[in-house]
PDB file of C-alpha atoms in Angstrom:
ATOM      1  CA  ASP A   1     152.673 159.860  71.096  1.00  0.00           C
ATOM      2  CA  SER A   2     150.776 162.368  68.945  1.00  0.00           C
ATOM      3  CA  GLY A   3     149.187 164.227  71.858  1.00  0.00           C
ATOM      4  CA  VAL A   4     145.677 163.315  70.675  1.00  0.00           C
ATOM      5  CA  THR A   5     143.774 161.100  73.097  1.00  0.00           C
ATOM      6  CA  GLN A   6     140.799 158.910  72.339  1.00  0.00           C
ATOM      7  CA  THR A   7     138.545 156.972  74.676  1.00  0.00           C
ATOM      8  CA  PRO A   8     137.610 154.242  74.973  1.00  0.00           C
ATOM      9  CA  LYS A   9     140.292 152.142  73.295  1.00  0.00           C
ATOM     10  CA  HIS A  10     137.886 149.289  72.639  1.00  0.00           C
ATOM     11  CA  LEU A  11     134.120 149.138  72.574  1.00  0.00           C
ATOM     12  CA  ILE A  12     131.931 146.082  72.119  1.00  0.00           C
ATOM     13  CA  THR A  13     128.215 146.544  71.714  1.00  0.00           C
ATOM     14  CA  ALA A  14     125.152 145.051  70.086  1.00  0.00           C
ATOM     15  CA  THR A  15     123.251 145.959  66.948  1.00  0.00           C
ATOM     16  CA  GLY A  16     120.728 148.732  67.451  1.00  0.00           C
ATOM     17  CA  GLN A  17     122.652 150.311  70.294  1.00  0.00           C
ATOM     18  CA  ARG A  18     124.150 153.792  70.561  1.00  0.00           C
ATOM     19  CA  VAL A  19     127.721 154.640  71.543  1.00  0.00           C
ATOM     20  CA  THR A  20     129.793 157.778  72.057  1.00  0.00           C
ATOM     21  CA  LEU A  21     133.453 158.057  71.171  1.00  0.00           C
ATOM     22  CA  ARG A  22     135.523 160.811  72.716  1.00  0.00           C
ATOM     23  CA  CYS A  23     138.524 162.720  71.425  1.00  0.00           C
ATOM     24  CA  SER A  24     140.768 165.300  73.047  1.00  0.00           C
ATOM     25  CA  PRO A  25     142.889 167.220  70.547  1.00  0.00           C
ATOM     26  CA  ARG A  26     146.482 168.304  71.019  1.00  0.00           C
ATOM     27  CA  SER A  27     146.908 171.345  73.188  1.00  0.00           C
ATOM     28  CA  GLY A  28     146.380 174.433  71.024  1.00  0.00           C
ATOM     29  CA  ASP A  29     144.759 172.631  68.102  1.00  0.00           C
ATOM     30  CA  LEU A  30     141.386 174.022  67.070  1.00  0.00           C
ATOM     31  CA  SER A  31     140.414 171.530  64.348  1.00  0.00           C
ATOM     32  CA  VAL A  32     139.205 168.012  64.959  1.00  0.00           C
ATOM     33  CA  TYR A  33     138.626 165.423  62.238  1.00  0.00           C
ATOM     34  CA  TRP A  34     136.921 162.058  62.511  1.00  0.00           C
ATOM     35  CA  TYR A  35     137.794 159.084  60.302  1.00  0.00           C
ATOM     36  CA  GLN A  36     136.518 155.539  59.960  1.00  0.00           C
ATOM     37  CA  GLN A  37     138.960 152.776  59.029  1.00  0.00           C
ATOM     38  CA  SER A  38     137.529 149.471  57.955  1.00  0.00           C
ATOM     39  CA  LEU A  39     139.056 146.551  56.069  1.00  0.00           C
ATOM     40  CA  ASP A  40     136.860 146.933  53.000  1.00  0.00           C
ATOM     41  CA  GLN A  41     136.534 150.736  52.850  1.00  0.00           C
ATOM     42  CA  GLY A  42     139.978 151.848  53.989  1.00  0.00           C
ATOM     43  CA  LEU A  43     140.327 155.188  55.774  1.00  0.00           C
ATOM     44  CA  GLN A  44     137.315 157.417  55.202  1.00  0.00           C
ATOM     45  CA  PHE A  45     136.874 161.024  56.241  1.00  0.00           C
ATOM     46  CA  LEU A  46     133.683 161.538  58.227  1.00  0.00           C
ATOM     47  CA  ILE A  47     133.510 165.091  59.527  1.00  0.00           C
ATOM     48  CA  GLN A  48     135.571 168.076  60.638  1.00  0.00           C
ATOM     49  CA  TYR A  49     135.025 170.688  63.322  1.00  0.00           C
ATOM     50  CA  TYR A  50     136.872 173.916  63.813  1.00  0.00           C
ATOM     51  CA  ASN A  51     136.596 175.793  67.108  1.00  0.00           C
ATOM     52  CA  GLY A  52     133.172 174.331  67.840  1.00  0.00           C
ATOM     53  CA  GLU A  53     131.672 174.657  64.377  1.00  0.00           C
ATOM     54  CA  GLU A  54     131.154 172.000  61.743  1.00  0.00           C
ATOM     55  CA  ARG A  55     133.343 172.841  58.727  1.00  0.00           C
ATOM     56  CA  ALA A  56     133.377 169.841  56.417  1.00  0.00           C
ATOM     57  CA  LYS A  57     131.419 166.666  55.952  1.00  0.00           C
ATOM     58  CA  GLY A  58     132.531 163.491  54.252  1.00  0.00           C
ATOM     59  CA  ASN A  59     130.918 160.082  54.067  1.00  0.00           C
ATOM     60  CA  ILE A  60     129.136 160.337  57.379  1.00  0.00           C
ATOM     61  CA  LEU A  61     125.918 158.388  57.772  1.00  0.00           C
ATOM     62  CA  GLU A  62     122.788 160.090  59.086  1.00  0.00           C
ATOM     63  CA  ARG A  63     122.900 157.715  62.068  1.00  0.00           C
ATOM     64  CA  PHE A  64     126.198 159.300  63.052  1.00  0.00           C
ATOM     65  CA  SER A  65     126.649 162.751  64.527  1.00  0.00           C
ATOM     66  CA  ALA A  66     129.440 164.686  66.131  1.00  0.00           C
ATOM     67  CA  GLN A  67     130.082 167.843  68.045  1.00  0.00           C
ATOM     68  CA  GLN A  68     132.960 169.853  69.404  1.00  0.00           C
ATOM     69  CA  PHE A  69     132.614 171.387  72.837  1.00  0.00           C
ATOM     70  CA  PRO A  70     133.906 174.743  74.159  1.00  0.00           C
ATOM     71  CA  ASP A  71     136.948 173.008  75.681  1.00  0.00           C
ATOM     72  CA  LEU A  72     137.600 171.709  72.111  1.00  0.00           C
ATOM     73  CA  HIS A  73     137.158 168.039  72.868  1.00  0.00           C
ATOM     74  CA  SER A  74     134.909 166.246  70.429  1.00  0.00           C
ATOM     75  CA  GLU A  75     132.460 163.390  70.561  1.00  0.00           C
ATOM     76  CA  LEU A  76     131.278 161.118  67.773  1.00  0.00           C
ATOM     77  CA  ASN A  77     127.867 159.576  68.386  1.00  0.00           C
ATOM     78  CA  LEU A  78     126.922 156.418  66.534  1.00  0.00           C
ATOM     79  CA  SER A  79     123.338 155.213  66.819  1.00  0.00           C
ATOM     80  CA  SER A  80     121.214 152.313  65.554  1.00  0.00           C
ATOM     81  CA  LEU A  81     124.441 150.416  65.162  1.00  0.00           C
ATOM     82  CA  GLU A  82     124.786 147.798  62.455  1.00  0.00           C
ATOM     83  CA  LEU A  83     127.324 145.012  62.011  1.00  0.00           C
ATOM     84  CA  GLY A  84     128.929 147.021  59.219  1.00  0.00           C
ATOM     85  CA  ASP A  85     129.754 149.852  61.605  1.00  0.00           C
ATOM     86  CA  SER A  86     132.450 147.693  63.180  1.00  0.00           C
ATOM     87  CA  ALA A  87     135.679 149.558  62.460  1.00  0.00           C
ATOM     88  CA  LEU A  88     138.500 151.613  63.863  1.00  0.00           C
ATOM     89  CA  TYR A  89     137.488 155.216  64.460  1.00  0.00           C
ATOM     90  CA  PHE A  90     140.253 157.770  64.444  1.00  0.00           C
ATOM     91  CA  CYS A  91     140.249 161.335  65.569  1.00  0.00           C
ATOM     92  CA  ALA A  92     142.862 163.748  64.264  1.00  0.00           C
ATOM     93  CA  SER A  93     143.593 167.305  65.259  1.00  0.00           C
ATOM     94  CA  SER A  94     145.367 170.193  63.628  1.00  0.00           C
ATOM     95  CA  LEU A  95     146.152 173.759  64.454  1.00  0.00           C
ATOM     96  CA  GLY A  96     143.829 175.473  62.005  1.00  0.00           C
ATOM     97  CA  LEU A  97     141.712 175.160  58.946  1.00  0.00           C
ATOM     98  CA  SER A  98     144.252 173.240  56.828  1.00  0.00           C
ATOM     99  CA  GLY A  99     144.136 175.937  54.221  1.00  0.00           C
ATOM    100  CA  GLY A 100     147.882 175.701  54.089  1.00  0.00           C
ATOM    101  CA  THR A 101     149.797 172.547  54.879  1.00  0.00           C
ATOM    102  CA  ASP A 102     148.477 172.118  58.396  1.00  0.00           C
ATOM    103  CA  THR A 103     149.582 168.751  59.759  1.00  0.00           C
ATOM    104  CA  GLN A 104     146.927 166.417  61.099  1.00  0.00           C
ATOM    105  CA  TYR A 105     147.918 164.436  64.178  1.00  0.00           C
ATOM    106  CA  PHE A 106     146.024 161.192  64.631  1.00  0.00           C
ATOM    107  CA  GLY A 107     144.970 159.631  67.895  1.00  0.00           C
ATOM    108  CA  PRO A 108     145.405 155.917  68.642  1.00  0.00           C
ATOM    109  CA  GLY A 109     141.835 155.127  67.608  1.00  0.00           C
ATOM    110  CA  THR A 110     138.807 153.438  69.126  1.00  0.00           C
ATOM    111  CA  ARG A 111     138.053 149.919  67.950  1.00  0.00           C
ATOM    112  CA  LEU A 112     134.302 149.401  67.749  1.00  0.00           C
ATOM    113  CA  THR A 113     132.894 145.910  67.482  1.00  0.00           C
ATOM    114  CA  VAL A 114     129.186 145.505  66.856  1.00  0.00           C
ATOM    115  CA  LEU A 115     127.861 142.010  67.582  1.00  0.00           C
TER     116      LEU A 115
ATOM    117  CA  GLN B   1     133.870 155.506  43.988  1.00  0.00           C
ATOM    118  CA  GLN B   2     137.517 155.509  44.942  1.00  0.00           C
ATOM    119  CA  GLN B   3     138.872 159.057  44.672  1.00  0.00           C
ATOM    120  CA  VAL B   4     142.471 157.979  45.137  1.00  0.00           C
ATOM    121  CA  LYS B   5     143.693 154.651  43.831  1.00  0.00           C
ATOM    122  CA  GLN B   6     146.768 153.151  45.461  1.00  0.00           C
ATOM    123  CA  SER B   7     148.973 150.252  44.437  1.00  0.00           C
ATOM    124  CA  PRO B   8     150.324 147.779  45.227  1.00  0.00           C
ATOM    125  CA  GLN B   9     148.255 146.427  48.078  1.00  0.00           C
ATOM    126  CA  SER B  10     151.332 144.805  49.586  1.00  0.00           C
ATOM    127  CA  LEU B  11     155.051 145.014  48.939  1.00  0.00           C
ATOM    128  CA  ILE B  12     158.030 142.969  50.048  1.00  0.00           C
ATOM    129  CA  VAL B  13     161.453 144.573  49.730  1.00  0.00           C
ATOM    130  CA  GLN B  14     164.885 143.464  50.856  1.00  0.00           C
ATOM    131  CA  LYS B  15     166.765 145.619  53.325  1.00  0.00           C
ATOM    132  CA  GLY B  16     168.642 148.326  51.452  1.00  0.00           C
ATOM    133  CA  GLY B  17     166.291 148.185  48.470  1.00  0.00           C
ATOM    134  CA  ILE B  18     163.936 150.825  47.095  1.00  0.00           C
ATOM    135  CA  SER B  19     160.243 150.686  47.966  1.00  0.00           C
ATOM    136  CA  ILE B  20     157.891 152.346  45.501  1.00  0.00           C
ATOM    137  CA  ILE B  21     154.197 152.960  46.126  1.00  0.00           C
ATOM    138  CA  ASN B  22     151.972 154.561  43.527  1.00  0.00           C
ATOM    139  CA  CYS B  23     148.785 156.596  43.690  1.00  0.00           C
ATOM    140  CA  ALA B  24     146.493 158.014  41.036  1.00  0.00           C
ATOM    141  CA  TYR B  25     143.645 160.479  41.211  1.00  0.00           C
ATOM    142  CA  GLU B  26     141.048 162.030  38.927  1.00  0.00           C
ATOM    143  CA  ASN B  27     139.932 165.224  40.631  1.00  0.00           C
ATOM    144  CA  THR B  28     142.151 168.096  39.451  1.00  0.00           C
ATOM    145  CA  ALA B  29     140.837 170.240  42.312  1.00  0.00           C
ATOM    146  CA  PHE B  30     142.945 168.308  44.828  1.00  0.00           C
ATOM    147  CA  ASP B  31     145.531 170.750  46.160  1.00  0.00           C
ATOM    148  CA  TYR B  32     147.672 168.858  48.656  1.00  0.00           C
ATOM    149  CA  PHE B  33     148.958 165.292  48.691  1.00  0.00           C
ATOM    150  CA  PRO B  34     150.260 163.841  51.974  1.00  0.00           C
ATOM    151  CA  TRP B  35     151.597 160.381  52.687  1.00  0.00           C
ATOM    152  CA  TYR B  36     150.953 158.690  56.014  1.00  0.00           C
ATOM    153  CA  GLN B  37     152.721 155.838  57.764  1.00  0.00           C
ATOM    154  CA  GLN B  38     150.787 153.582  60.096  1.00  0.00           C
ATOM    155  CA  PHE B  39     152.205 150.977  62.446  1.00  0.00           C
ATOM    156  CA  PRO B  40     149.968 148.240  63.894  1.00  0.00           C
ATOM    157  CA  GLY B  41     147.837 149.504  66.761  1.00  0.00           C
ATOM    158  CA  LYS B  42     148.696 153.135  66.046  1.00  0.00           C
ATOM    159  CA  GLY B  43     147.068 155.986  64.197  1.00  0.00           C
ATOM    160  CA  PRO B  44     148.479 157.199  60.871  1.00  0.00           C
ATOM    161  CA  ALA B  45     151.335 159.682  61.119  1.00  0.00           C
ATOM    162  CA  LEU B  46     152.259 162.232  58.458  1.00  0.00           C
ATOM    163  CA  LEU B  47     155.412 161.180  56.651  1.00  0.00           C
ATOM    164  CA  ILE B  48     155.860 163.658  53.831  1.00  0.00           C
ATOM    165  CA  ALA B  49     153.582 165.824  51.683  1.00  0.00           C
ATOM    166  CA  ILE B  50     153.660 167.719  48.407  1.00  0.00           C
ATOM    167  CA  ARG B  51     151.714 170.428  46.586  1.00  0.00           C
ATOM    168  CA  PRO B  52     150.819 169.953  42.902  1.00  0.00           C
ATOM    169  CA  ASP B  53     153.042 172.827  41.764  1.00  0.00           C
ATOM    170  CA  VAL B  54     156.132 170.836  42.771  1.00  0.00           C
ATOM    171  CA  SER B  55     157.355 167.759  40.889  1.00  0.00           C
ATOM    172  CA  GLU B  56     159.469 166.237  43.620  1.00  0.00           C
ATOM    173  CA  LYS B  57     160.030 166.546  47.334  1.00  0.00           C
ATOM    174  CA  LYS B  58     162.682 164.758  49.319  1.00  0.00           C
ATOM    175  CA  GLU B  59     162.992 164.331  53.066  1.00  0.00           C
ATOM    176  CA  GLY B  60     165.766 162.023  54.125  1.00  0.00           C
ATOM    177  CA  ARG B  61     165.195 158.593  52.572  1.00  0.00           C
ATOM    178  CA  PHE B  62     161.633 159.479  51.537  1.00  0.00           C
ATOM    179  CA  THR B  63     160.819 161.117  48.201  1.00  0.00           C
ATOM    180  CA  ILE B  64     157.507 162.025  46.606  1.00  0.00           C
ATOM    181  CA  SER B  65     157.411 162.238  42.829  1.00  0.00           C
ATOM    182  CA  PHE B  66     154.441 164.110  41.425  1.00  0.00           C
ATOM    183  CA  ASN B  67     153.227 164.027  37.827  1.00  0.00           C
ATOM    184  CA  LYS B  68     150.440 166.572  37.455  1.00  0.00           C
ATOM    185  CA  SER B  69     149.653 165.830  33.818  1.00  0.00           C
ATOM    186  CA  ALA B  70     149.296 162.112  34.497  1.00  0.00           C
ATOM    187  CA  LYS B  71     147.504 162.757  37.799  1.00  0.00           C
ATOM    188  CA  GLN B  72     149.823 160.360  39.566  1.00  0.00           C
ATOM    189  CA  PHE B  73     152.172 160.572  42.513  1.00  0.00           C
ATOM    190  CA  SER B  74     154.432 158.091  44.164  1.00  0.00           C
ATOM    191  CA  LEU B  75     156.412 157.499  47.327  1.00  0.00           C
ATOM    192  CA  HIS B  76     159.954 156.206  47.076  1.00  0.00           C
ATOM    193  CA  ILE B  77     161.702 154.858  50.159  1.00  0.00           C
ATOM    194  CA  MET B  78     165.414 154.602  49.533  1.00  0.00           C
ATOM    195  CA  ASP B  79     167.656 152.183  51.466  1.00  0.00           C
ATOM    196  CA  SER B  80     164.555 150.540  52.973  1.00  0.00           C
ATOM    197  CA  GLN B  81     164.972 149.297  56.534  1.00  0.00           C
ATOM    198  CA  PRO B  82     163.042 146.701  58.572  1.00  0.00           C
ATOM    199  CA  GLY B  83     161.821 149.582  60.754  1.00  0.00           C
ATOM    200  CA  ASP B  84     160.035 150.971  57.686  1.00  0.00           C
ATOM    201  CA  SER B  85     157.722 147.954  57.712  1.00  0.00           C
ATOM    202  CA  ALA B  86     154.286 149.523  58.100  1.00  0.00           C
ATOM    203  CA  THR B  87     151.189 150.402  56.113  1.00  0.00           C
ATOM    204  CA  TYR B  88     151.483 153.477  53.934  1.00  0.00           C
ATOM    205  CA  PHE B  89     148.560 155.604  52.799  1.00  0.00           C
ATOM    206  CA  CYS B  90     148.513 158.287  50.166  1.00  0.00           C
ATOM    207  CA  ALA B  91     145.892 160.983  50.458  1.00  0.00           C
ATOM    208  CA  ALA B  92     144.563 163.960  48.560  1.00  0.00           C
ATOM    209  CA  ARG B  93     142.920 167.074  49.918  1.00  0.00           C
ATOM    210  CA  TYR B  94     139.880 168.772  48.432  1.00  0.00           C
ATOM    211  CA  ASN B  95     138.452 172.147  49.380  1.00  0.00           C
ATOM    212  CA  PHE B  96     141.012 172.641  52.167  1.00  0.00           C
ATOM    213  CA  ASN B  97     139.369 170.239  54.581  1.00  0.00           C
ATOM    214  CA  LYS B  98     138.265 167.004  52.932  1.00  0.00           C
ATOM    215  CA  PHE B  99     140.873 164.305  52.715  1.00  0.00           C
ATOM    216  CA  TYR B 100     140.531 161.217  50.545  1.00  0.00           C
ATOM    217  CA  PHE B 101     142.803 158.301  51.329  1.00  0.00           C
ATOM    218  CA  GLY B 102     144.134 155.501  49.193  1.00  0.00           C
ATOM    219  CA  SER B 103     143.455 151.922  50.257  1.00  0.00           C
ATOM    220  CA  GLY B 104     146.902 151.460  51.782  1.00  0.00           C
ATOM    221  CA  THR B 105     150.050 149.484  51.025  1.00  0.00           C
ATOM    222  CA  LYS B 106     151.456 147.050  53.527  1.00  0.00           C
ATOM    223  CA  LEU B 107     155.241 147.191  53.258  1.00  0.00           C
ATOM    224  CA  ASN B 108     157.420 144.405  54.617  1.00  0.00           C
ATOM    225  CA  VAL B 109     161.162 145.010  54.539  1.00  0.00           C
ATOM    226  CA  LYS B 110     163.078 141.748  54.913  1.00  0.00           C
ATOM    227  CA  PRO B 111     166.347 141.879  56.890  1.00  0.00           C
TER     228      PRO B 111
END
């Protein structure tokens, strides 16, 4: 158990809908990362927050957004869902900015299925 | 555009054998190269990592070999065990925060 929690575990929804994925980082960790894992694209970095502020952006679509709250939990919002958004979404947390060799701890993931 | 290319896609090794997974990259600005292990239904977990100023790092049965001039790095698993059966991902870090992952290698260690 990495100490990172993600809810829900599974999510089934329809095209065009909007969903919110939630992540609680390990106690003491200030950074939260979001990743998308799909069969054809592998594991892709989406976005990173540090202590409430956005710090890095990867291949995140404009239909997706995220935020980190004062209690450090984070939410990933996916809107206007398409079939291709079906994937595993992972959250990872780390202590700091990863300027050194800060270890990222991954949560168990949320499996999103868009029908 | 794949920033980190990983091979092979799958690997079958006999118990006690050596498992070797290779990764290649193009961006010389990458400054940190971790390897992750992922079991079915779980998130990736950091296995071992290396900086580009080091040519080799060993932790137990796991060794990373790093060739900066060739822009390649590899994971060697010595004395492979059935419990090592998992998917392995190499990754490379850019600008301190952006991580690019390889496509993964599914390792099956036969008893």
